[in-house]
mmCIF file of C-alpha atoms and ligand atoms in Angstrom:
data_model
loop_
_atom_site.group_PDB
_atom_site.id
_atom_site.type_symbol
_atom_site.label_atom_id
_atom_site.label_comp_id
_atom_site.label_asym_id
_atom_site.label_seq_id
_atom_site.Cartn_x
_atom_site.Cartn_y
_atom_site.Cartn_z
ATOM 1 C CA MET A 18 -0.001 -0.002 -0.001
ATOM 2 C CA GLU A 19 1.301 3.443 -0.869
ATOM 3 C CA PHE A 20 0.104 5.882 1.775
ATOM 4 C CA LEU A 21 2.092 8.926 0.734
ATOM 5 C CA SER A 22 0.390 11.593 -1.319
ATOM 6 C CA ARG A 23 1.630 12.365 -4.799
ATOM 7 C CA LYS A 24 3.048 15.599 -3.400
ATOM 8 C CA ALA A 25 4.931 13.859 -0.591
ATOM 9 C CA ARG A 26 6.378 11.348 -3.046
ATOM 10 C CA GLY A 27 7.285 13.886 -5.703
ATOM 11 C CA ILE A 28 8.694 16.824 -3.809
ATOM 12 C CA ALA A 29 12.427 17.502 -3.311
ATOM 13 C CA PRO A 30 12.652 18.889 0.259
ATOM 14 C CA TYR A 31 15.140 21.532 1.396
ATOM 15 C CA THR A 32 18.373 20.069 2.799
ATOM 16 C CA ALA A 33 19.512 21.909 5.915
ATOM 17 C CA GLY A 34 23.202 22.160 6.781
ATOM 18 C CA GLU A 35 24.433 19.149 8.735
ATOM 19 C CA GLN A 36 24.481 19.154 12.553
ATOM 20 C CA PRO A 37 26.673 16.072 13.121
ATOM 21 C CA GLN A 38 26.980 14.540 16.602
ATOM 22 C CA ASP A 39 29.933 12.203 15.976
ATOM 23 C CA ARG A 40 32.572 14.639 17.257
ATOM 24 C CA THR A 41 33.060 18.305 18.104
ATOM 25 C CA TYR A 42 33.583 20.347 14.978
ATOM 26 C CA ILE A 43 34.478 23.945 14.395
ATOM 27 C CA LYS A 44 31.087 24.698 12.909
ATOM 28 C CA LEU A 45 31.293 27.149 10.053
ATOM 29 C CA ASN A 46 28.513 25.589 7.941
ATOM 30 C CA THR A 47 25.149 27.071 8.974
ATOM 31 C CA ASN A 48 25.866 30.761 9.564
ATOM 32 C CA GLU A 49 25.181 30.624 13.286
ATOM 33 C CA ASN A 50 26.657 33.396 15.393
ATOM 34 C CA PRO A 51 29.975 32.434 17.041
ATOM 35 C CA TYR A 52 29.068 34.591 20.055
ATOM 36 C CA PRO A 53 26.348 33.906 22.645
ATOM 37 C CA PRO A 54 22.973 35.668 22.728
ATOM 38 C CA SER A 55 22.556 38.862 24.754
ATOM 39 C CA PRO A 56 22.872 38.556 28.561
ATOM 40 C CA GLU A 57 19.388 40.147 28.691
ATOM 41 C CA ALA A 58 18.033 37.215 26.662
ATOM 42 C CA ALA A 59 19.783 34.764 29.002
ATOM 43 C CA LYS A 60 18.327 36.590 31.989
ATOM 44 C CA ALA A 61 14.810 36.415 30.509
ATOM 45 C CA LEU A 62 15.269 32.669 30.028
ATOM 46 C CA ARG A 63 16.376 32.128 33.655
ATOM 47 C CA ALA A 64 13.527 34.302 34.950
ATOM 48 C CA PHE A 65 10.955 32.443 32.838
ATOM 49 C CA ALA A 66 8.162 31.063 35.043
ATOM 50 C CA ALA A 67 7.660 27.426 34.020
ATOM 51 C CA GLU A 68 4.140 27.323 35.499
ATOM 52 C CA THR A 69 2.966 29.767 32.797
ATOM 53 C CA LEU A 70 3.601 27.025 30.209
ATOM 54 C CA ARG A 71 0.260 25.576 31.332
ATOM 55 C CA LEU A 72 -1.327 28.287 29.186
ATOM 56 C CA TYR A 73 -1.209 28.713 25.415
ATOM 57 C CA PRO A 74 0.806 31.691 24.239
ATOM 58 C CA ARG A 75 -0.800 34.730 22.642
ATOM 59 C CA PRO A 76 -1.648 33.866 19.022
ATOM 60 C CA ASP A 77 0.026 37.058 17.775
ATOM 61 C CA ALA A 78 3.071 36.743 20.085
ATOM 62 C CA GLY A 79 1.922 40.157 21.317
ATOM 63 C CA LEU A 80 4.749 40.890 23.757
ATOM 64 C CA LEU A 81 7.379 40.176 21.104
ATOM 65 C CA ARG A 82 5.370 41.926 18.425
ATOM 66 C CA ALA A 83 5.328 45.097 20.523
ATOM 67 C CA ALA A 84 9.071 44.864 21.241
ATOM 68 C CA ILE A 85 9.854 44.418 17.527
ATOM 69 C CA ALA A 86 7.533 47.300 16.556
ATOM 70 C CA ARG A 87 9.378 49.548 19.020
ATOM 71 C CA ALA A 88 12.815 48.459 17.796
ATOM 72 C CA GLU A 89 11.919 48.788 14.093
ATOM 73 C CA GLY A 90 9.989 52.052 14.515
ATOM 74 C CA VAL A 91 6.752 50.688 13.038
ATOM 75 C CA GLY A 92 3.257 49.954 14.381
ATOM 76 C CA GLU A 93 2.340 46.611 15.940
ATOM 77 C CA GLU A 94 -0.078 46.097 13.054
ATOM 78 C CA ASN A 95 2.991 46.109 10.786
ATOM 79 C CA VAL A 96 4.651 43.111 12.481
ATOM 80 C CA PHE A 97 4.077 39.359 12.116
ATOM 81 C CA CYS A 98 6.016 36.773 14.172
ATOM 82 C CA GLY A 99 6.623 33.159 13.206
ATOM 83 C CA ASN A 100 8.482 30.000 14.129
ATOM 84 C CA GLY A 101 11.692 30.985 12.369
ATOM 85 C CA SER A 102 11.741 33.209 9.306
ATOM 86 C CA ASP A 103 11.544 30.047 7.186
ATOM 87 C CA GLU A 104 7.986 29.675 8.446
ATOM 88 C CA VAL A 105 7.220 33.323 7.694
ATOM 89 C CA LEU A 106 8.612 32.826 4.170
ATOM 90 C CA ALA A 107 6.606 29.614 3.769
ATOM 91 C CA LEU A 108 3.360 31.366 4.725
ATOM 92 C CA SER A 109 4.143 34.244 2.363
ATOM 93 C CA PHE A 110 3.864 31.977 -0.690
ATOM 94 C CA PRO A 111 0.158 31.090 -0.323
ATOM 95 C CA ALA A 112 -0.570 34.520 1.199
ATOM 96 C CA PHE A 113 0.644 36.473 -1.858
ATOM 97 C CA PHE A 114 0.786 34.075 -4.804
ATOM 98 C CA ASP A 115 -1.888 32.014 -6.509
ATOM 99 C CA ALA A 116 -1.343 28.360 -7.245
ATOM 100 C CA HIS A 117 -0.843 28.007 -11.023
ATOM 101 C CA GLY A 118 -0.939 31.821 -11.300
ATOM 102 C CA VAL A 119 1.633 34.192 -12.752
ATOM 103 C CA GLY A 120 4.104 33.199 -10.063
ATOM 104 C CA ALA A 121 7.172 34.372 -8.179
ATOM 105 C CA CYS A 122 10.538 35.514 -9.507
ATOM 106 C CA PHE A 123 13.907 35.020 -7.843
ATOM 107 C CA ALA A 124 17.589 34.637 -8.687
ATOM 108 C CA ASP A 125 19.133 31.332 -9.803
ATOM 109 C CA LEU A 126 21.705 31.409 -7.018
ATOM 110 C CA THR A 127 19.846 32.338 -3.866
ATOM 111 C CA TYR A 128 18.252 30.762 -0.801
ATOM 112 C CA SER A 129 17.175 27.357 -2.085
ATOM 113 C CA PHE A 130 14.125 27.234 0.182
ATOM 114 C CA TYR A 131 12.260 29.565 -2.230
ATOM 115 C CA GLU A 132 12.050 26.921 -4.922
ATOM 116 C CA VAL A 133 10.980 24.285 -2.367
ATOM 117 C CA PHE A 134 8.156 26.505 -1.119
ATOM 118 C CA ALA A 135 7.088 27.397 -4.666
ATOM 119 C CA ALA A 136 6.920 23.696 -5.572
ATOM 120 C CA PHE A 137 5.102 22.810 -2.364
ATOM 121 C CA PHE A 138 2.383 25.430 -2.943
ATOM 122 C CA ASP A 139 2.185 24.845 -6.737
ATOM 123 C CA ILE A 140 3.319 28.402 -7.425
ATOM 124 C CA PRO A 141 5.145 28.865 -10.742
ATOM 125 C CA LYS A 142 8.601 30.386 -10.554
ATOM 126 C CA THR A 143 10.783 32.319 -12.952
ATOM 127 C CA VAL A 144 14.473 32.125 -12.182
ATOM 128 C CA VAL A 145 16.722 34.992 -13.287
ATOM 129 C CA PRO A 146 20.477 34.296 -13.410
ATOM 130 C CA LEU A 147 22.829 36.421 -11.338
ATOM 131 C CA ARG A 148 25.379 38.398 -13.294
ATOM 132 C CA ALA A 149 28.865 36.933 -13.705
ATOM 133 C CA ASP A 150 30.093 38.940 -10.675
ATOM 134 C CA PHE A 151 27.250 37.425 -8.564
ATOM 135 C CA THR A 152 25.262 40.695 -8.377
ATOM 136 C CA PHE A 153 21.479 40.647 -8.935
ATOM 137 C CA ASP A 154 20.224 41.493 -12.427
ATOM 138 C CA LEU A 155 17.447 43.781 -11.174
ATOM 139 C CA GLU A 156 16.837 45.207 -14.649
ATOM 140 C CA ARG A 157 16.020 41.761 -16.006
ATOM 141 C CA MET A 158 13.967 40.896 -12.921
ATOM 142 C CA LYS A 159 11.969 44.101 -13.438
ATOM 143 C CA GLN A 160 11.038 42.953 -16.943
ATOM 144 C CA THR A 161 10.062 39.440 -15.833
ATOM 145 C CA PRO A 162 6.323 38.793 -15.765
ATOM 146 C CA CYS A 163 5.438 37.720 -12.198
ATOM 147 C CA ALA A 164 3.272 38.670 -9.215
ATOM 148 C CA GLY A 165 6.261 39.329 -6.978
ATOM 149 C CA TYR A 166 9.896 38.771 -6.056
ATOM 150 C CA TYR A 167 11.952 37.047 -3.387
ATOM 151 C CA ILE A 168 15.252 38.820 -2.891
ATOM 152 C CA ALA A 169 17.658 37.675 -0.186
ATOM 153 C CA ASN A 170 19.585 40.795 0.764
ATOM 154 C CA PRO A 171 22.406 40.157 1.427
ATOM 155 C CA ASN A 172 22.107 37.132 -0.823
ATOM 156 C CA ALA A 173 22.797 33.550 0.253
ATOM 157 C CA PRO A 174 25.112 31.787 -0.411
ATOM 158 C CA THR A 175 27.092 34.585 -2.096
ATOM 159 C CA GLY A 176 26.934 37.302 0.592
ATOM 160 C CA VAL A 177 26.444 40.019 -2.044
ATOM 161 C CA GLY A 178 24.259 42.952 -0.972
ATOM 162 C CA ILE A 179 22.047 45.577 -2.615
ATOM 163 C CA GLY A 180 22.225 49.075 -1.082
ATOM 164 C CA LEU A 181 19.062 50.809 0.129
ATOM 165 C CA ALA A 182 19.018 53.496 -2.599
ATOM 166 C CA GLU A 183 19.222 50.897 -5.369
ATOM 167 C CA MET A 184 16.583 48.786 -3.631
ATOM 168 C CA GLU A 185 14.249 51.769 -3.372
ATOM 169 C CA ARG A 186 14.605 52.449 -7.097
ATOM 170 C CA PHE A 187 13.690 48.840 -7.804
ATOM 171 C CA VAL A 188 10.700 48.795 -5.434
ATOM 172 C CA ALA A 189 9.392 52.080 -6.872
ATOM 173 C CA SER A 190 9.723 50.740 -10.427
ATOM 174 C CA VAL A 191 7.456 47.708 -9.799
ATOM 175 C CA PRO A 192 4.527 49.194 -7.823
ATOM 176 C CA GLU A 193 2.125 46.493 -8.955
ATOM 177 C CA LYS A 194 4.384 43.650 -7.798
ATOM 178 C CA LEU A 195 5.236 42.547 -4.282
ATOM 179 C CA VAL A 196 8.899 42.653 -3.262
ATOM 180 C CA ILE A 197 9.729 40.295 -0.417
ATOM 181 C CA LEU A 198 13.107 41.105 1.069
ATOM 182 C CA ASP A 199 14.671 38.247 3.007
ATOM 183 C CA GLU A 200 16.974 40.149 5.348
ATOM 184 C CA ALA A 201 18.301 37.204 7.353
ATOM 185 C CA TYR A 202 21.808 38.738 7.236
ATOM 186 C CA MET A 203 20.946 42.436 7.041
ATOM 187 C CA ASP A 204 22.395 43.419 10.412
ATOM 188 C CA PHE A 205 25.852 42.630 8.996
ATOM 189 C CA PHE A 206 25.174 45.100 6.163
ATOM 190 C CA GLY A 207 23.038 47.866 7.703
ATOM 191 C CA GLU A 208 20.927 48.785 4.657
ATOM 192 C CA SER A 209 17.557 47.426 5.771
ATOM 193 C CA GLY A 210 14.483 47.948 3.640
ATOM 194 C CA VAL A 211 12.256 48.465 6.704
ATOM 195 C CA PRO A 212 12.045 52.256 6.037
ATOM 196 C CA LEU A 213 10.676 51.391 2.565
ATOM 197 C CA THR A 214 7.751 49.526 4.141
ATOM 198 C CA LYS A 215 6.415 52.862 5.449
ATOM 199 C CA LYS A 216 6.500 54.453 2.015
ATOM 200 C CA TYR A 217 5.625 51.553 -0.264
ATOM 201 C CA SER A 218 2.781 49.090 0.235
ATOM 202 C CA ASN A 219 4.522 46.530 -2.023
ATOM 203 C CA VAL A 220 7.458 45.736 0.283
ATOM 204 C CA LEU A 221 7.603 43.024 2.914
ATOM 205 C CA VAL A 222 10.784 42.625 4.935
ATOM 206 C CA VAL A 223 11.475 39.256 6.589
ATOM 207 C CA LYS A 224 14.025 38.955 9.412
ATOM 208 C CA THR A 225 15.241 36.272 11.780
ATOM 209 C CA PHE A 226 16.613 35.823 15.297
ATOM 210 C CA SER A 227 18.841 32.996 14.069
ATOM 211 C CA LYS A 228 21.886 34.871 12.765
ATOM 212 C CA SER A 229 22.747 38.319 14.161
ATOM 213 C CA TYR A 230 20.724 37.676 17.338
ATOM 214 C CA ALA A 231 22.511 34.368 18.006
ATOM 215 C CA LEU A 232 19.199 32.609 18.770
ATOM 216 C CA ALA A 233 18.981 29.940 16.033
ATOM 217 C CA GLY A 234 17.923 27.423 18.692
ATOM 218 C CA MET A 235 14.944 29.550 19.671
ATOM 219 C CA ARG A 236 13.253 29.328 16.235
ATOM 220 C CA CYS A 237 11.806 32.776 15.739
ATOM 221 C CA GLY A 238 11.521 35.205 12.843
ATOM 222 C CA TYR A 239 9.281 38.045 11.765
ATOM 223 C CA ALA A 240 7.997 40.182 8.933
ATOM 224 C CA VAL A 241 7.516 43.958 8.698
ATOM 225 C CA GLY A 242 5.210 45.551 6.145
ATOM 226 C CA ASP A 243 1.940 47.245 5.313
ATOM 227 C CA ALA A 244 -0.921 46.105 7.593
ATOM 228 C CA ALA A 245 -2.721 44.519 4.625
ATOM 229 C CA LEU A 246 0.292 42.274 3.946
ATOM 230 C CA ILE A 247 0.598 41.380 7.641
ATOM 231 C CA ASP A 248 -3.094 40.475 7.639
ATOM 232 C CA GLY A 249 -2.429 38.092 4.722
ATOM 233 C CA LEU A 250 0.244 36.304 6.745
ATOM 234 C CA PHE A 251 -2.112 36.026 9.746
ATOM 235 C CA ARG A 252 -4.795 34.486 7.555
ATOM 236 C CA MET A 253 -2.352 31.790 6.396
ATOM 237 C CA LYS A 254 -0.885 31.202 9.863
ATOM 238 C CA ASP A 255 -4.365 30.622 11.244
ATOM 239 C CA CYS A 256 -4.872 27.894 8.668
ATOM 240 C CA PHE A 257 -1.777 26.030 9.906
ATOM 241 C CA ASN A 258 -0.922 26.780 13.528
ATOM 242 C CA SER A 259 -2.564 29.269 15.864
ATOM 243 C CA TYR A 260 0.501 29.560 18.132
ATOM 244 C CA PRO A 261 3.756 29.305 16.171
ATOM 245 C CA VAL A 262 5.781 31.325 18.707
ATOM 246 C CA ASP A 263 5.942 29.691 22.135
ATOM 247 C CA ARG A 264 6.026 31.613 25.416
ATOM 248 C CA VAL A 265 9.731 30.989 26.002
ATOM 249 C CA ALA A 266 10.683 32.269 22.534
ATOM 250 C CA GLU A 267 8.433 35.293 22.964
ATOM 251 C CA ALA A 268 10.094 36.314 26.257
ATOM 252 C CA VAL A 269 13.673 35.580 25.187
ATOM 253 C CA CYS A 270 13.437 37.254 21.765
ATOM 254 C CA ALA A 271 11.676 40.324 23.221
ATOM 255 C CA ALA A 272 14.574 40.735 25.669
ATOM 256 C CA ALA A 273 17.085 40.293 22.859
ATOM 257 C CA VAL A 274 15.450 42.934 20.671
ATOM 258 C CA GLY A 275 15.787 45.422 23.510
ATOM 259 C CA ASP A 276 19.549 44.926 23.908
ATOM 260 C CA ARG A 277 20.700 46.925 20.944
ATOM 261 C CA ASP A 278 24.118 47.844 22.391
ATOM 262 C CA TYR A 279 25.180 44.245 22.926
ATOM 263 C CA TYR A 280 24.236 43.211 19.402
ATOM 264 C CA ARG A 281 25.835 46.240 17.822
ATOM 265 C CA ALA A 282 29.125 45.233 19.476
ATOM 266 C CA VAL A 283 28.872 41.535 18.519
ATOM 267 C CA THR A 284 27.921 42.354 14.930
ATOM 268 C CA ALA A 285 30.872 44.745 14.620
ATOM 269 C CA ARG A 286 33.222 41.960 15.749
ATOM 270 C CA VAL A 287 31.860 39.557 13.152
ATOM 271 C CA VAL A 288 32.066 42.183 10.411
ATOM 272 C CA SER A 289 35.679 43.106 11.182
ATOM 273 C CA GLU A 290 36.646 39.430 11.333
ATOM 274 C CA ARG A 291 34.837 38.864 8.015
ATOM 275 C CA GLU A 292 37.031 41.465 6.336
ATOM 276 C CA ARG A 293 40.194 39.995 7.873
ATOM 277 C CA LEU A 294 39.256 36.454 6.826
ATOM 278 C CA ARG A 295 38.330 37.559 3.317
ATOM 279 C CA ALA A 296 41.746 39.168 2.869
ATOM 280 C CA GLU A 297 43.388 35.901 3.976
ATOM 281 C CA LEU A 298 41.309 33.815 1.577
ATOM 282 C CA LEU A 299 42.118 36.182 -1.292
ATOM 283 C CA SER A 300 45.804 35.856 -0.474
ATOM 284 C CA LEU A 301 45.428 32.050 -0.684
ATOM 285 C CA GLY A 302 44.137 32.473 -4.242
ATOM 286 C CA PHE A 303 40.393 32.106 -3.617
ATOM 287 C CA THR A 304 37.815 34.101 -5.523
ATOM 288 C CA VAL A 305 35.657 35.695 -2.803
ATOM 289 C CA PRO A 306 32.828 38.103 -3.711
ATOM 290 C CA GLU A 307 32.647 41.054 -1.326
ATOM 291 C CA SER A 308 30.372 39.870 1.478
ATOM 292 C CA ARG A 309 27.826 41.937 3.381
ATOM 293 C CA SER A 310 26.802 38.978 5.564
ATOM 294 C CA ASN A 311 28.388 36.783 8.246
ATOM 295 C CA PHE A 312 29.800 34.285 5.755
ATOM 296 C CA LEU A 313 32.146 34.188 2.787
ATOM 297 C CA PHE A 314 31.619 32.448 -0.542
ATOM 298 C CA ALA A 315 35.060 31.247 -1.569
ATOM 299 C CA GLY A 316 36.280 29.099 -4.438
ATOM 300 C CA ARG A 317 37.805 28.748 -7.883
ATOM 301 C CA VAL A 318 41.004 27.206 -6.576
ATOM 302 C CA ARG A 319 42.501 23.925 -7.769
ATOM 303 C CA LEU A 320 40.200 21.946 -5.460
ATOM 304 C CA SER A 321 36.436 21.605 -5.923
ATOM 305 C CA GLY A 322 33.965 22.677 -3.250
ATOM 306 C CA ARG A 323 33.455 19.033 -2.330
ATOM 307 C CA GLU A 324 37.195 18.397 -1.979
ATOM 308 C CA ILE A 325 37.611 21.426 0.276
ATOM 309 C CA TYR A 326 34.571 20.412 2.302
ATOM 310 C CA GLN A 327 35.847 16.846 2.731
ATOM 311 C CA GLY A 328 39.398 17.900 3.559
ATOM 312 C CA LEU A 329 38.227 20.396 6.157
ATOM 313 C CA LYS A 330 35.729 17.955 7.673
ATOM 314 C CA ALA A 331 38.472 15.378 8.188
ATOM 315 C CA ALA A 332 40.364 18.106 10.043
ATOM 316 C CA GLY A 333 37.358 18.915 12.219
ATOM 317 C CA VAL A 334 36.124 22.040 10.412
ATOM 318 C CA LEU A 335 32.656 22.080 8.834
ATOM 319 C CA VAL A 336 31.782 24.299 5.890
ATOM 320 C CA ARG A 337 28.977 24.057 3.335
ATOM 321 C CA TYR A 338 29.119 23.119 -0.342
ATOM 322 C CA TRP A 339 26.514 22.343 -2.998
ATOM 323 C CA ASP A 340 26.823 19.938 -5.872
ATOM 324 C CA ARG A 341 25.258 22.301 -8.410
ATOM 325 C CA PRO A 342 26.613 24.227 -11.403
ATOM 326 C CA VAL A 343 28.693 27.287 -10.378
ATOM 327 C CA LEU A 344 28.237 26.469 -6.683
ATOM 328 C CA ARG A 345 30.303 23.285 -6.934
ATOM 329 C CA ASP A 346 33.494 25.317 -7.375
ATOM 330 C CA PHE A 347 32.877 27.127 -4.073
ATOM 331 C CA VAL A 348 32.337 26.576 -0.383
ATOM 332 C CA ARG A 349 30.400 28.817 1.960
ATOM 333 C CA ILE A 350 32.274 29.594 5.146
ATOM 334 C CA THR A 351 30.590 31.115 8.192
ATOM 335 C CA VAL A 352 32.736 33.739 9.899
ATOM 336 C CA GLY A 353 33.735 32.267 13.268
ATOM 337 C CA THR A 354 35.767 33.596 16.160
ATOM 338 C CA PRO A 355 39.346 34.693 15.346
ATOM 339 C CA GLU A 356 40.577 31.367 16.829
ATOM 340 C CA GLU A 357 38.182 29.288 14.704
ATOM 341 C CA ASN A 358 39.052 31.227 11.573
ATOM 342 C CA GLY A 359 42.716 30.708 12.386
ATOM 343 C CA VAL A 360 42.248 26.913 12.418
ATOM 344 C CA LEU A 361 40.281 27.156 9.179
ATOM 345 C CA THR A 362 42.973 29.085 7.327
ATOM 346 C CA GLU A 363 45.731 26.789 8.628
ATOM 347 C CA GLN A 364 43.844 23.774 7.316
ATOM 348 C CA LEU A 365 43.109 25.462 3.984
ATOM 349 C CA LYS A 366 46.815 26.190 3.539
ATOM 350 C CA LYS A 367 47.593 22.494 4.153
ATOM 351 C CA LEU A 368 44.941 21.353 1.699
ATOM 352 C CA LEU A 369 46.118 23.684 -1.028
ATOM 353 C CA SER A 370 49.837 22.976 -0.639
HETATM 354 C C1 LIG B 10 19.096 31.329 7.820
HETATM 355 C C2 LIG B 10 18.205 31.919 6.776
HETATM 356 C C3 LIG B 10 16.834 32.058 6.952
HETATM 357 C C4 LIG B 10 16.074 31.523 8.068
HETATM 358 O O1 LIG B 10 16.192 31.256 9.142
HETATM 359 P P1 LIG B 10 15.312 30.806 10.356
HETATM 360 O O2 LIG B 10 16.292 30.147 11.236
HETATM 361 O O3 LIG B 10 14.209 29.918 9.870
HETATM 362 O O4 LIG B 10 14.776 32.095 10.906
HETATM 363 C C5 LIG B 10 16.087 32.677 5.976
HETATM 364 N N1 LIG B 10 16.650 33.134 4.872
HETATM 365 C C6 LIG B 10 17.949 33.010 4.644
HETATM 366 C C7 LIG B 10 18.523 33.536 3.383
HETATM 367 C C8 LIG B 10 18.772 32.385 5.581
HETATM 368 O O5 LIG B 10 20.052 32.206 5.338
#
C-alpha cells in the first residue's frame, strides 16, 4: 500500500546544513553566530516562570510583536512573528501568490528554500540568473512577468548585498508587484528595507533571530510591512498553527530585541573578522565576492567545493558546499571567532599545498 500523497512522493525537500553529533567540529557551515545571545536574553530565560507554560501563548506573540515594533519604529499592526523566518517565508507563498498563477521571480543562485516553497504550494517560478560577478540582475527581474519577487539581501550563499538606494529604485519601479526582502543577514550590512515599508505598500521585509541575534535554537523570525500584507500572513498562519511562537521564545526574543548595544558590538566583531578572513582567503588564491553577511563564498582554486569540504571535515572544520553548477566550485564559510578562523585558514593552507 502506498500511503504517501503524490506531493509527498514527488517533492524535493530543502536540505539543511548538517548538525553532526559524531565529534566536536568547528562549525562554520550554517551561519550561526559564534558569540552567545545577549545577557538580557539569558536573563529572561532564567527568569521564565515554568508554570505559565500551562497556558497557550498569545496567538500574535503580542509581547514580542510590541518589542519588535518599538525596535523597528513601526506599528504593531505592521509586524508578524513566526516559528523561524523560514515559516514566515513559507506562509508568504500562499498569502501572496496564486497556485498556477503568474508566479514568483527570484535569482538562480539564492536561498534554495524559495524553490521548495514554490513547488510545495504549486506556485510557478521564474528564475533569473545572477550576473557573472554574482550581483542581482534587477533590470532583467523588473522585466520578468510575475506577481512578486523574493530577494535575499544580502544574498545567500554569495553574501552580495544591494544598497538601500538601489533597492528603493527597484521597489518604486514595480509598484504592482510585491517585493519580499529576506533580510536574514541584514544586520551585517546595515541597509535594511524596513524604512521602505512605510513608504511603499509593495514591500515586505522578513528577518530572523537565528543569525545576528545568536538565537537559532529559539526558532523565531518576523515580517515587517503594510498592515494589509501582515493580515495576509495572519490568515495563512491561522490555517496552519494558531501559536507558532511559544512563550519561552516570545520572552527571550523580546529581551534580545531590547539589547541593541550588545548586538551592535557583537555584529561589529563579526564584520571586522569577516574582512580579515576575506583578505586571507584572497591571499590564498580564492575568488571571494565582497560579502555583506556573516559568511564568505570562496572558491575557484585547484580543489572543488566538495574536496575542500571533505578535507576540512576530516580536520574537524565544517563548511557548506553544494553539488550544483557554479556552486560546486565554491564553499560557503561562516565567519567564526578569530581562533576558529585561524584553524580554518591553517587547514586550507595544508589542503592547497
Ligand atoms: C538562515 C536563513 C533564513 C532563516 O532562518 P530561520 O532560522 O528559519 O529564521 C532565511 N533566509 C535566509 C537567506 C537564511 O540564510
